[in-house]
Amino acid sequence: MTEPASPHPVTVQLSAEDAADLQARVERGEFASLDEGVAAELAELNYRRAAEIVGGSEKLEALLDELDFDLIDPEEPVAGNISLSEMLTNLKAQAKAADE
């Protein structure tokens, strides 16, 4: 597998209210840093978009359950130094949280 390209720094502008909310979540320990918080929120947005594309979170979960990782090692880190297993676990947790 080829190494992913190094990410370029990105500037994100938030409203004062959203920035304060994110900082409060970091201070409560929900996230280790602002970067982690922004990344988590983007992951949530991507999950919601994927669910919308396939017709809902149940269909997305079914699709994720059908994925076959036999061709690659699911524990091998991919882009962002996260393994496919970790991504799948995160997506399933987000789906469960969305249904609650």
PDB file of N, CA and C in Angstrom:
ATOM      1  N   MET A   1       0.854  -1.167   0.000  1.00  0.00           N
ATOM      2  CA  MET A   1       0.000   0.000   0.000  1.00  0.00           C
ATOM      3  C   MET A   1       0.899   1.228   0.000  1.00  0.00           C
ATOM      4  N   THR A   2       0.574   2.211  -0.785  1.00  0.00           N
ATOM      5  CA  THR A   2       1.389   3.416  -0.830  1.00  0.00           C
ATOM      6  C   THR A   2       1.083   4.296   0.370  1.00  0.00           C
ATOM      7  N   GLU A   3       2.077   5.056   0.759  1.00  0.00           N
ATOM      8  CA  GLU A   3       1.906   5.964   1.889  1.00  0.00           C
ATOM      9  C   GLU A   3       0.993   7.117   1.481  1.00  0.00           C
ATOM     10  N   PRO A   4       0.078   7.540   2.350  1.00  0.00           N
ATOM     11  CA  PRO A   4      -0.784   8.676   2.033  1.00  0.00           C
ATOM     12  C   PRO A   4       0.044   9.956   1.995  1.00  0.00           C
ATOM     13  N   ALA A   5      -0.398  10.891   1.192  1.00  0.00           N
ATOM     14  CA  ALA A   5       0.270  12.183   1.114  1.00  0.00           C
ATOM     15  C   ALA A   5       0.138  12.897   2.447  1.00  0.00           C
ATOM     16  N   SER A   6       1.146  13.659   2.786  1.00  0.00           N
ATOM     17  CA  SER A   6       1.086  14.429   4.033  1.00  0.00           C
ATOM     18  C   SER A   6      -0.012  15.472   3.919  1.00  0.00           C
ATOM     19  N   PRO A   7      -0.855  15.562   4.944  1.00  0.00           N
ATOM     20  CA  PRO A   7      -1.937  16.550   4.883  1.00  0.00           C
ATOM     21  C   PRO A   7      -1.382  17.968   4.984  1.00  0.00           C
ATOM     22  N   HIS A   8      -2.047  18.859   4.317  1.00  0.00           N
ATOM     23  CA  HIS A   8      -1.679  20.262   4.386  1.00  0.00           C
ATOM     24  C   HIS A   8      -2.506  20.924   5.480  1.00  0.00           C
ATOM     25  N   PRO A   9      -1.927  21.885   6.187  1.00  0.00           N
ATOM     26  CA  PRO A   9      -2.707  22.584   7.224  1.00  0.00           C
ATOM     27  C   PRO A   9      -3.928  23.264   6.603  1.00  0.00           C
ATOM     28  N   VAL A  10      -5.011  23.233   7.335  1.00  0.00           N
ATOM     29  CA  VAL A  10      -6.259  23.840   6.892  1.00  0.00           C
ATOM     30  C   VAL A  10      -6.756  24.748   8.005  1.00  0.00           C
ATOM     31  N   THR A  11      -7.257  25.892   7.640  1.00  0.00           N
ATOM     32  CA  THR A  11      -7.839  26.804   8.611  1.00  0.00           C
ATOM     33  C   THR A  11      -9.356  26.654   8.558  1.00  0.00           C
ATOM     34  N   VAL A  12      -9.963  26.501   9.729  1.00  0.00           N
ATOM     35  CA  VAL A  12     -11.413  26.362   9.822  1.00  0.00           C
ATOM     36  C   VAL A  12     -11.935  27.528  10.639  1.00  0.00           C
ATOM     37  N   GLN A  13     -12.926  28.215  10.110  1.00  0.00           N
ATOM     38  CA  GLN A  13     -13.533  29.312  10.856  1.00  0.00           C
ATOM     39  C   GLN A  13     -14.859  28.844  11.429  1.00  0.00           C
ATOM     40  N   LEU A  14     -15.029  29.069  12.726  1.00  0.00           N
ATOM     41  CA  LEU A  14     -16.264  28.720  13.416  1.00  0.00           C
ATOM     42  C   LEU A  14     -16.890  29.989  13.974  1.00  0.00           C
ATOM     43  N   SER A  15     -18.173  29.935  14.176  1.00  0.00           N
ATOM     44  CA  SER A  15     -18.816  31.049  14.861  1.00  0.00           C
ATOM     45  C   SER A  15     -18.286  31.085  16.288  1.00  0.00           C
ATOM     46  N   ALA A  16     -18.409  32.215  16.938  1.00  0.00           N
ATOM     47  CA  ALA A  16     -17.937  32.333  18.320  1.00  0.00           C
ATOM     48  C   ALA A  16     -18.642  31.320  19.212  1.00  0.00           C
ATOM     49  N   GLU A  17     -19.912  31.101  18.985  1.00  0.00           N
ATOM     50  CA  GLU A  17     -20.690  30.140  19.781  1.00  0.00           C
ATOM     51  C   GLU A  17     -20.190  28.710  19.576  1.00  0.00           C
ATOM     52  N   ASP A  18     -19.967  28.326  18.303  1.00  0.00           N
ATOM     53  CA  ASP A  18     -19.476  26.980  18.017  1.00  0.00           C
ATOM     54  C   ASP A  18     -18.065  26.772  18.565  1.00  0.00           C
ATOM     55  N   ALA A  19     -17.223  27.796  18.450  1.00  0.00           N
ATOM     56  CA  ALA A  19     -15.855  27.699  18.969  1.00  0.00           C
ATOM     57  C   ALA A  19     -15.872  27.539  20.489  1.00  0.00           C
ATOM     58  N   ALA A  20     -16.735  28.287  21.155  1.00  0.00           N
ATOM     59  CA  ALA A  20     -16.836  28.181  22.612  1.00  0.00           C
ATOM     60  C   ALA A  20     -17.356  26.806  23.016  1.00  0.00           C
ATOM     61  N   ASP A  21     -18.324  26.292  22.287  1.00  0.00           N
ATOM     62  CA  ASP A  21     -18.863  24.968  22.572  1.00  0.00           C
ATOM     63  C   ASP A  21     -17.790  23.899  22.388  1.00  0.00           C
ATOM     64  N   LEU A  22     -17.048  23.992  21.314  1.00  0.00           N
ATOM     65  CA  LEU A  22     -15.988  23.014  21.060  1.00  0.00           C
ATOM     66  C   LEU A  22     -14.906  23.094  22.135  1.00  0.00           C
ATOM     67  N   GLN A  23     -14.524  24.307  22.529  1.00  0.00           N
ATOM     68  CA  GLN A  23     -13.520  24.474  23.584  1.00  0.00           C
ATOM     69  C   GLN A  23     -14.024  23.892  24.905  1.00  0.00           C
ATOM     70  N   ALA A  24     -15.296  24.098  25.210  1.00  0.00           N
ATOM     71  CA  ALA A  24     -15.869  23.555  26.441  1.00  0.00           C
ATOM     72  C   ALA A  24     -15.841  22.023  26.411  1.00  0.00           C
ATOM     73  N   ARG A  25     -16.108  21.435  25.261  1.00  0.00           N
ATOM     74  CA  ARG A  25     -16.070  19.981  25.138  1.00  0.00           C
ATOM     75  C   ARG A  25     -14.657  19.448  25.334  1.00  0.00           C
ATOM     76  N   VAL A  26     -13.660  20.194  24.849  1.00  0.00           N
ATOM     77  CA  VAL A  26     -12.258  19.803  25.065  1.00  0.00           C
ATOM     78  C   VAL A  26     -11.934  19.889  26.554  1.00  0.00           C
ATOM     79  N   GLU A  27     -12.364  20.962  27.184  1.00  0.00           N
ATOM     80  CA  GLU A  27     -12.081  21.146  28.615  1.00  0.00           C
ATOM     81  C   GLU A  27     -12.767  20.097  29.484  1.00  0.00           C
ATOM     82  N   ARG A  28     -13.919  19.588  29.037  1.00  0.00           N
ATOM     83  CA  ARG A  28     -14.618  18.511  29.766  1.00  0.00           C
ATOM     84  C   ARG A  28     -13.970  17.157  29.520  1.00  0.00           C
ATOM     85  N   GLY A  29     -13.045  17.103  28.584  1.00  0.00           N
ATOM     86  CA  GLY A  29     -12.358  15.853  28.289  1.00  0.00           C
ATOM     87  C   GLY A  29     -12.987  15.024  27.196  1.00  0.00           C
ATOM     88  N   GLU A  30     -13.998  15.572  26.528  1.00  0.00           N
ATOM     89  CA  GLU A  30     -14.633  14.834  25.441  1.00  0.00           C
ATOM     90  C   GLU A  30     -13.642  14.625  24.290  1.00  0.00           C
ATOM     91  N   PHE A  31     -12.777  15.608  24.090  1.00  0.00           N
ATOM     92  CA  PHE A  31     -11.728  15.535  23.080  1.00  0.00           C
ATOM     93  C   PHE A  31     -10.413  15.919  23.736  1.00  0.00           C
ATOM     94  N   ALA A  32      -9.317  15.344  23.218  1.00  0.00           N
ATOM     95  CA  ALA A  32      -7.989  15.656  23.766  1.00  0.00           C
ATOM     96  C   ALA A  32      -7.491  17.018  23.302  1.00  0.00           C
ATOM     97  N   SER A  33      -7.999  17.485  22.176  1.00  0.00           N
ATOM     98  CA  SER A  33      -7.551  18.768  21.630  1.00  0.00           C
ATOM     99  C   SER A  33      -8.630  19.337  20.719  1.00  0.00           C
ATOM    100  N   LEU A  34      -8.462  20.591  20.340  1.00  0.00           N
ATOM    101  CA  LEU A  34      -9.390  21.194  19.385  1.00  0.00           C
ATOM    102  C   LEU A  34      -9.303  20.481  18.040  1.00  0.00           C
ATOM    103  N   ASP A  35      -8.076  20.115  17.641  1.00  0.00           N
ATOM    104  CA  ASP A  35      -7.913  19.394  16.374  1.00  0.00           C
ATOM    105  C   ASP A  35      -8.718  18.091  16.379  1.00  0.00           C
ATOM    106  N   GLU A  36      -8.651  17.360  17.482  1.00  0.00           N
ATOM    107  CA  GLU A  36      -9.393  16.102  17.584  1.00  0.00           C
ATOM    108  C   GLU A  36     -10.896  16.375  17.534  1.00  0.00           C
ATOM    109  N   GLY A  37     -11.338  17.431  18.189  1.00  0.00           N
ATOM    110  CA  GLY A  37     -12.756  17.781  18.183  1.00  0.00           C
ATOM    111  C   GLY A  37     -13.260  18.123  16.794  1.00  0.00           C
ATOM    112  N   VAL A  38     -12.488  18.922  16.065  1.00  0.00           N
ATOM    113  CA  VAL A  38     -12.870  19.281  14.697  1.00  0.00           C
ATOM    114  C   VAL A  38     -12.889  18.027  13.826  1.00  0.00           C
ATOM    115  N   ALA A  39     -11.885  17.169  13.966  1.00  0.00           N
ATOM    116  CA  ALA A  39     -11.831  15.933  13.183  1.00  0.00           C
ATOM    117  C   ALA A  39     -13.049  15.052  13.485  1.00  0.00           C
ATOM    118  N   ALA A  40     -13.435  14.960  14.750  1.00  0.00           N
ATOM    119  CA  ALA A  40     -14.590  14.149  15.130  1.00  0.00           C
ATOM    120  C   ALA A  40     -15.876  14.718  14.530  1.00  0.00           C
ATOM    121  N   GLU A  41     -16.009  16.019  14.553  1.00  0.00           N
ATOM    122  CA  GLU A  41     -17.203  16.642  13.980  1.00  0.00           C
ATOM    123  C   GLU A  41     -17.255  16.439  12.466  1.00  0.00           C
ATOM    124  N   LEU A  42     -16.100  16.509  11.796  1.00  0.00           N
ATOM    125  CA  LEU A  42     -16.066  16.253  10.360  1.00  0.00           C
ATOM    126  C   LEU A  42     -16.406  14.791  10.061  1.00  0.00           C
ATOM    127  N   ALA A  43     -15.930  13.879  10.904  1.00  0.00           N
ATOM    128  CA  ALA A  43     -16.257  12.468  10.730  1.00  0.00           C
ATOM    129  C   ALA A  43     -17.765  12.247  10.881  1.00  0.00           C
ATOM    130  N   GLU A  44     -18.361  12.909  11.838  1.00  0.00           N
ATOM    131  CA  GLU A  44     -19.810  12.814  12.037  1.00  0.00           C
ATOM    132  C   GLU A  44     -20.558  13.339  10.815  1.00  0.00           C
ATOM    133  N   LEU A  45     -20.100  14.459  10.269  1.00  0.00           N
ATOM    134  CA  LEU A  45     -20.712  15.023   9.065  1.00  0.00           C
ATOM    135  C   LEU A  45     -20.588  14.030   7.903  1.00  0.00           C
ATOM    136  N   ASN A  46     -19.411  13.437   7.751  1.00  0.00           N
ATOM    137  CA  ASN A  46     -19.213  12.458   6.679  1.00  0.00           C
ATOM    138  C   ASN A  46     -20.124  11.248   6.866  1.00  0.00           C
ATOM    139  N   TYR A  47     -20.290  10.813   8.104  1.00  0.00           N
ATOM    140  CA  TYR A  47     -21.176   9.678   8.376  1.00  0.00           C
ATOM    141  C   TYR A  47     -22.616  10.030   7.974  1.00  0.00           C
ATOM    142  N   ARG A  48     -23.075  11.201   8.388  1.00  0.00           N
ATOM    143  CA  ARG A  48     -24.452  11.601   8.057  1.00  0.00           C
ATOM    144  C   ARG A  48     -24.645  11.701   6.543  1.00  0.00           C
ATOM    145  N   ARG A  49     -23.628  12.228   5.844  1.00  0.00           N
ATOM    146  CA  ARG A  49     -23.718  12.329   4.387  1.00  0.00           C
ATOM    147  C   ARG A  49     -23.768  10.940   3.762  1.00  0.00           C
ATOM    148  N   ALA A  50     -22.927  10.013   4.242  1.00  0.00           N
ATOM    149  CA  ALA A  50     -22.917   8.654   3.709  1.00  0.00           C
ATOM    150  C   ALA A  50     -24.264   7.985   3.955  1.00  0.00           C
ATOM    151  N   ALA A  51     -24.809   8.169   5.145  1.00  0.00           N
ATOM    152  CA  ALA A  51     -26.111   7.588   5.469  1.00  0.00           C
ATOM    153  C   ALA A  51     -27.191   8.152   4.551  1.00  0.00           C
ATOM    154  N   GLU A  52     -27.122   9.434   4.287  1.00  0.00           N
ATOM    155  CA  GLU A  52     -28.101  10.066   3.401  1.00  0.00           C
ATOM    156  C   GLU A  52     -27.984   9.506   1.986  1.00  0.00           C
ATOM    157  N   ILE A  53     -26.761   9.307   1.519  1.00  0.00           N
ATOM    158  CA  ILE A  53     -26.529   8.807   0.162  1.00  0.00           C
ATOM    159  C   ILE A  53     -27.101   7.406  -0.016  1.00  0.00           C
ATOM    160  N   VAL A  54     -26.924   6.540   0.984  1.00  0.00           N
ATOM    161  CA  VAL A  54     -27.379   5.148   0.840  1.00  0.00           C
ATOM    162  C   VAL A  54     -28.808   4.935   1.311  1.00  0.00           C
ATOM    163  N   GLY A  55     -29.429   5.951   1.856  1.00  0.00           N
ATOM    164  CA  GLY A  55     -30.833   5.827   2.232  1.00  0.00           C
ATOM    165  C   GLY A  55     -31.099   5.624   3.708  1.00  0.00           C
ATOM    166  N   GLY A  56     -30.195   6.044   4.554  1.00  0.00           N
ATOM    167  CA  GLY A  56     -30.416   5.986   5.994  1.00  0.00           C
ATOM    168  C   GLY A  56     -29.321   5.223   6.712  1.00  0.00           C
ATOM    169  N   SER A  57     -29.280   5.425   8.036  1.00  0.00           N
ATOM    170  CA  SER A  57     -28.215   4.819   8.825  1.00  0.00           C
ATOM    171  C   SER A  57     -28.330   3.300   8.873  1.00  0.00           C
ATOM    172  N   GLU A  58     -29.560   2.758   8.828  1.00  0.00           N
ATOM    173  CA  GLU A  58     -29.714   1.295   8.830  1.00  0.00           C
ATOM    174  C   GLU A  58     -29.099   0.684   7.576  1.00  0.00           C
ATOM    175  N   LYS A  59     -29.346   1.308   6.433  1.00  0.00           N
ATOM    176  CA  LYS A  59     -28.774   0.799   5.184  1.00  0.00           C
ATOM    177  C   LYS A  59     -27.254   0.959   5.182  1.00  0.00           C
ATOM    178  N   LEU A  60     -26.761   2.051   5.724  1.00  0.00           N
ATOM    179  CA  LEU A  60     -25.315   2.246   5.800  1.00  0.00           C
ATOM    180  C   LEU A  60     -24.700   1.183   6.697  1.00  0.00           C
ATOM    181  N   GLU A  61     -25.332   0.906   7.833  1.00  0.00           N
ATOM    182  CA  GLU A  61     -24.823  -0.128   8.741  1.00  0.00           C
ATOM    183  C   GLU A  61     -24.807  -1.494   8.063  1.00  0.00           C
ATOM    184  N   ALA A  62     -25.866  -1.791   7.305  1.00  0.00           N
ATOM    185  CA  ALA A  62     -25.911  -3.067   6.587  1.00  0.00           C
ATOM    186  C   ALA A  62     -24.782  -3.136   5.562  1.00  0.00           C
ATOM    187  N   LEU A  63     -24.552  -2.048   4.863  1.00  0.00           N
ATOM    188  CA  LEU A  63     -23.467  -1.999   3.891  1.00  0.00           C
ATOM    189  C   LEU A  63     -22.112  -2.178   4.573  1.00  0.00           C
ATOM    190  N   LEU A  64     -21.923  -1.503   5.683  1.00  0.00           N
ATOM    191  CA  LEU A  64     -20.658  -1.630   6.416  1.00  0.00           C
ATOM    192  C   LEU A  64     -20.466  -3.056   6.912  1.00  0.00           C
ATOM    193  N   ASP A  65     -21.554  -3.703   7.336  1.00  0.00           N
ATOM    194  CA  ASP A  65     -21.463  -5.087   7.806  1.00  0.00           C
ATOM    195  C   ASP A  65     -21.098  -6.046   6.681  1.00  0.00           C
ATOM    196  N   GLU A  66     -21.449  -5.692   5.442  1.00  0.00           N
ATOM    197  CA  GLU A  66     -21.173  -6.556   4.298  1.00  0.00           C
ATOM    198  C   GLU A  66     -19.753  -6.397   3.759  1.00  0.00           C
ATOM    199  N   LEU A  67     -19.087  -5.320   4.132  1.00  0.00           N
ATOM    200  CA  LEU A  67     -17.744  -5.090   3.592  1.00  0.00           C
ATOM    201  C   LEU A  67     -16.828  -6.255   3.926  1.00  0.00           C
ATOM    202  N   ASP A  68     -16.053  -6.629   2.950  1.00  0.00           N
ATOM    203  CA  ASP A  68     -15.134  -7.749   3.140  1.00  0.00           C
ATOM    204  C   ASP A  68     -13.716  -7.204   3.160  1.00  0.00           C
ATOM    205  N   PHE A  69     -13.010  -7.383   4.279  1.00  0.00           N
ATOM    206  CA  PHE A  69     -11.653  -6.859   4.420  1.00  0.00           C
ATOM    207  C   PHE A  69     -10.613  -7.946   4.177  1.00  0.00           C
ATOM    208  N   ASP A  70     -10.971  -9.032   3.489  1.00  0.00           N
ATOM    209  CA  ASP A  70     -10.028 -10.126   3.271  1.00  0.00           C
ATOM    210  C   ASP A  70      -8.807  -9.716   2.452  1.00  0.00           C
ATOM    211  N   LEU A  71      -8.957  -8.754   1.582  1.00  0.00           N
ATOM    212  CA  LEU A  71      -7.856  -8.375   0.700  1.00  0.00           C
ATOM    213  C   LEU A  71      -6.823  -7.492   1.371  1.00  0.00           C
ATOM    214  N   ILE A  72      -7.172  -6.881   2.486  1.00  0.00           N
ATOM    215  CA  ILE A  72      -6.234  -6.012   3.190  1.00  0.00           C
ATOM    216  C   ILE A  72      -6.270  -6.323   4.673  1.00  0.00           C
ATOM    217  N   ASP A  73      -5.252  -5.905   5.363  1.00  0.00           N
ATOM    218  CA  ASP A  73      -5.194  -6.093   6.803  1.00  0.00           C
ATOM    219  C   ASP A  73      -5.974  -4.951   7.456  1.00  0.00           C
ATOM    220  N   PRO A  74      -7.105  -5.236   8.107  1.00  0.00           N
ATOM    221  CA  PRO A  74      -7.915  -4.155   8.686  1.00  0.00           C
ATOM    222  C   PRO A  74      -7.217  -3.430   9.836  1.00  0.00           C
ATOM    223  N   GLU A  75      -6.145  -4.021  10.371  1.00  0.00           N
ATOM    224  CA  GLU A  75      -5.430  -3.363  11.465  1.00  0.00           C
ATOM    225  C   GLU A  75      -4.285  -2.492  10.957  1.00  0.00           C
ATOM    226  N   GLU A  76      -4.000  -2.550   9.644  1.00  0.00           N
ATOM    227  CA  GLU A  76      -2.933  -1.728   9.080  1.00  0.00           C
ATOM    228  C   GLU A  76      -3.411  -0.282   8.979  1.00  0.00           C
ATOM    229  N   PRO A  77      -2.644   0.665   9.526  1.00  0.00           N
ATOM    230  CA  PRO A  77      -3.068   2.068   9.434  1.00  0.00           C
ATOM    231  C   PRO A  77      -3.182   2.530   7.984  1.00  0.00           C
ATOM    232  N   VAL A  78      -4.199   3.337   7.734  1.00  0.00           N
ATOM    233  CA  VAL A  78      -4.385   3.953   6.426  1.00  0.00           C
ATOM    234  C   VAL A  78      -4.297   5.454   6.634  1.00  0.00           C
ATOM    235  N   ALA A  79      -4.815   6.236   5.722  1.00  0.00           N
ATOM    236  CA  ALA A  79      -4.718   7.696   5.813  1.00  0.00           C
ATOM    237  C   ALA A  79      -5.094   8.190   7.198  1.00  0.00           C
ATOM    238  N   GLY A  80      -4.285   9.040   7.766  1.00  0.00           N
ATOM    239  CA  GLY A  80      -4.564   9.605   9.076  1.00  0.00           C
ATOM    240  C   GLY A  80      -4.149   8.694  10.210  1.00  0.00           C
ATOM    241  N   ASN A  81      -3.388   7.628   9.910  1.00  0.00           N
ATOM    242  CA  ASN A  81      -2.900   6.696  10.925  1.00  0.00           C
ATOM    243  C   ASN A  81      -4.015   6.047  11.726  1.00  0.00           C
ATOM    244  N   ILE A  82      -5.119   5.760  11.084  1.00  0.00           N
ATOM    245  CA  ILE A  82      -6.224   5.047  11.724  1.00  0.00           C
ATOM    246  C   ILE A  82      -6.494   3.796  10.900  1.00  0.00           C
ATOM    247  N   SER A  83      -6.759   2.687  11.553  1.00  0.00           N
ATOM    248  CA  SER A  83      -6.986   1.441  10.815  1.00  0.00           C
ATOM    249  C   SER A  83      -8.446   1.372  10.360  1.00  0.00           C
ATOM    250  N   LEU A  84      -8.684   0.512   9.378  1.00  0.00           N
ATOM    251  CA  LEU A  84     -10.051   0.327   8.899  1.00  0.00           C
ATOM    252  C   LEU A  84     -10.951  -0.199  10.008  1.00  0.00           C
ATOM    253  N   SER A  85     -10.409  -1.040  10.866  1.00  0.00           N
ATOM    254  CA  SER A  85     -11.205  -1.543  11.992  1.00  0.00           C
ATOM    255  C   SER A  85     -11.635  -0.404  12.903  1.00  0.00           C
ATOM    256  N   GLU A  86     -10.719   0.520  13.158  1.00  0.00           N
ATOM    257  CA  GLU A  86     -11.054   1.665  14.004  1.00  0.00           C
ATOM    258  C   GLU A  86     -12.101   2.538  13.329  1.00  0.00           C
ATOM    259  N   MET A  87     -11.971   2.744  12.005  1.00  0.00           N
ATOM    260  CA  MET A  87     -12.955   3.547  11.283  1.00  0.00           C
ATOM    261  C   MET A  87     -14.324   2.890  11.350  1.00  0.00           C
ATOM    262  N   LEU A  88     -14.371   1.562  11.150  1.00  0.00           N
ATOM    263  CA  LEU A  88     -15.644   0.848  11.201  1.00  0.00           C
ATOM    264  C   LEU A  88     -16.257   0.931  12.590  1.00  0.00           C
ATOM    265  N   THR A  89     -15.438   0.775  13.620  1.00  0.00           N
ATOM    266  CA  THR A  89     -15.917   0.890  14.998  1.00  0.00           C
ATOM    267  C   THR A  89     -16.484   2.281  15.244  1.00  0.00           C
ATOM    268  N   ASN A  90     -15.762   3.307  14.763  1.00  0.00           N
ATOM    269  CA  ASN A  90     -16.232   4.687  14.934  1.00  0.00           C
ATOM    270  C   ASN A  90     -17.554   4.912  14.212  1.00  0.00           C
ATOM    271  N   LEU A  91     -17.674   4.407  12.980  1.00  0.00           N
ATOM    272  CA  LEU A  91     -18.916   4.583  12.225  1.00  0.00           C
ATOM    273  C   LEU A  91     -20.088   3.878  12.900  1.00  0.00           C
ATOM    274  N   LYS A  92     -19.838   2.674  13.431  1.00  0.00           N
ATOM    275  CA  LYS A  92     -20.917   1.953  14.113  1.00  0.00           C
ATOM    276  C   LYS A  92     -21.339   2.675  15.380  1.00  0.00           C
ATOM    277  N   ALA A  93     -20.369   3.242  16.107  1.00  0.00           N
ATOM    278  CA  ALA A  93     -20.701   3.993  17.327  1.00  0.00           C
ATOM    279  C   ALA A  93     -21.507   5.235  16.989  1.00  0.00           C
ATOM    280  N   GLN A  94     -21.140   5.900  15.893  1.00  0.00           N
ATOM    281  CA  GLN A  94     -21.881   7.085  15.467  1.00  0.00           C
ATOM    282  C   GLN A  94     -23.301   6.718  15.047  1.00  0.00           C
ATOM    283  N   ALA A  95     -23.451   5.579  14.376  1.00  0.00           N
ATOM    284  CA  ALA A  95     -24.794   5.145  13.961  1.00  0.00           C
ATOM    285  C   ALA A  95     -25.648   4.854  15.178  1.00  0.00           C
ATOM    286  N   LYS A  96     -25.068   4.180  16.171  1.00  0.00           N
ATOM    287  CA  LYS A  96     -25.815   3.863  17.385  1.00  0.00           C
ATOM    288  C   LYS A  96     -26.212   5.143  18.117  1.00  0.00           C
ATOM    289  N   ALA A  97     -25.283   6.095  18.198  1.00  0.00           N
ATOM    290  CA  ALA A  97     -25.573   7.371  18.864  1.00  0.00           C
ATOM    291  C   ALA A  97     -26.657   8.150  18.121  1.00  0.00           C
ATOM    292  N   ALA A  98     -26.662   8.069  16.803  1.00  0.00           N
ATOM    293  CA  ALA A  98     -27.654   8.785  15.996  1.00  0.00           C
ATOM    294  C   ALA A  98     -29.048   8.214  16.197  1.00  0.00           C
ATOM    295  N   ASP A  99     -29.123   6.931  16.494  1.00  0.00           N
ATOM    296  CA  ASP A  99     -30.429   6.288  16.672  1.00  0.00           C
ATOM    297  C   ASP A  99     -30.997   6.506  18.070  1.00  0.00           C
ATOM    298  N   GLU A 100     -30.153   6.939  19.025  1.00  0.00           N
ATOM    299  CA  GLU A 100     -30.619   7.102  20.422  1.00  0.00           C
ATOM    300  C   GLU A 100     -31.372   8.382  20.601  1.00  0.00           C
TER     301      GLU A 100
END
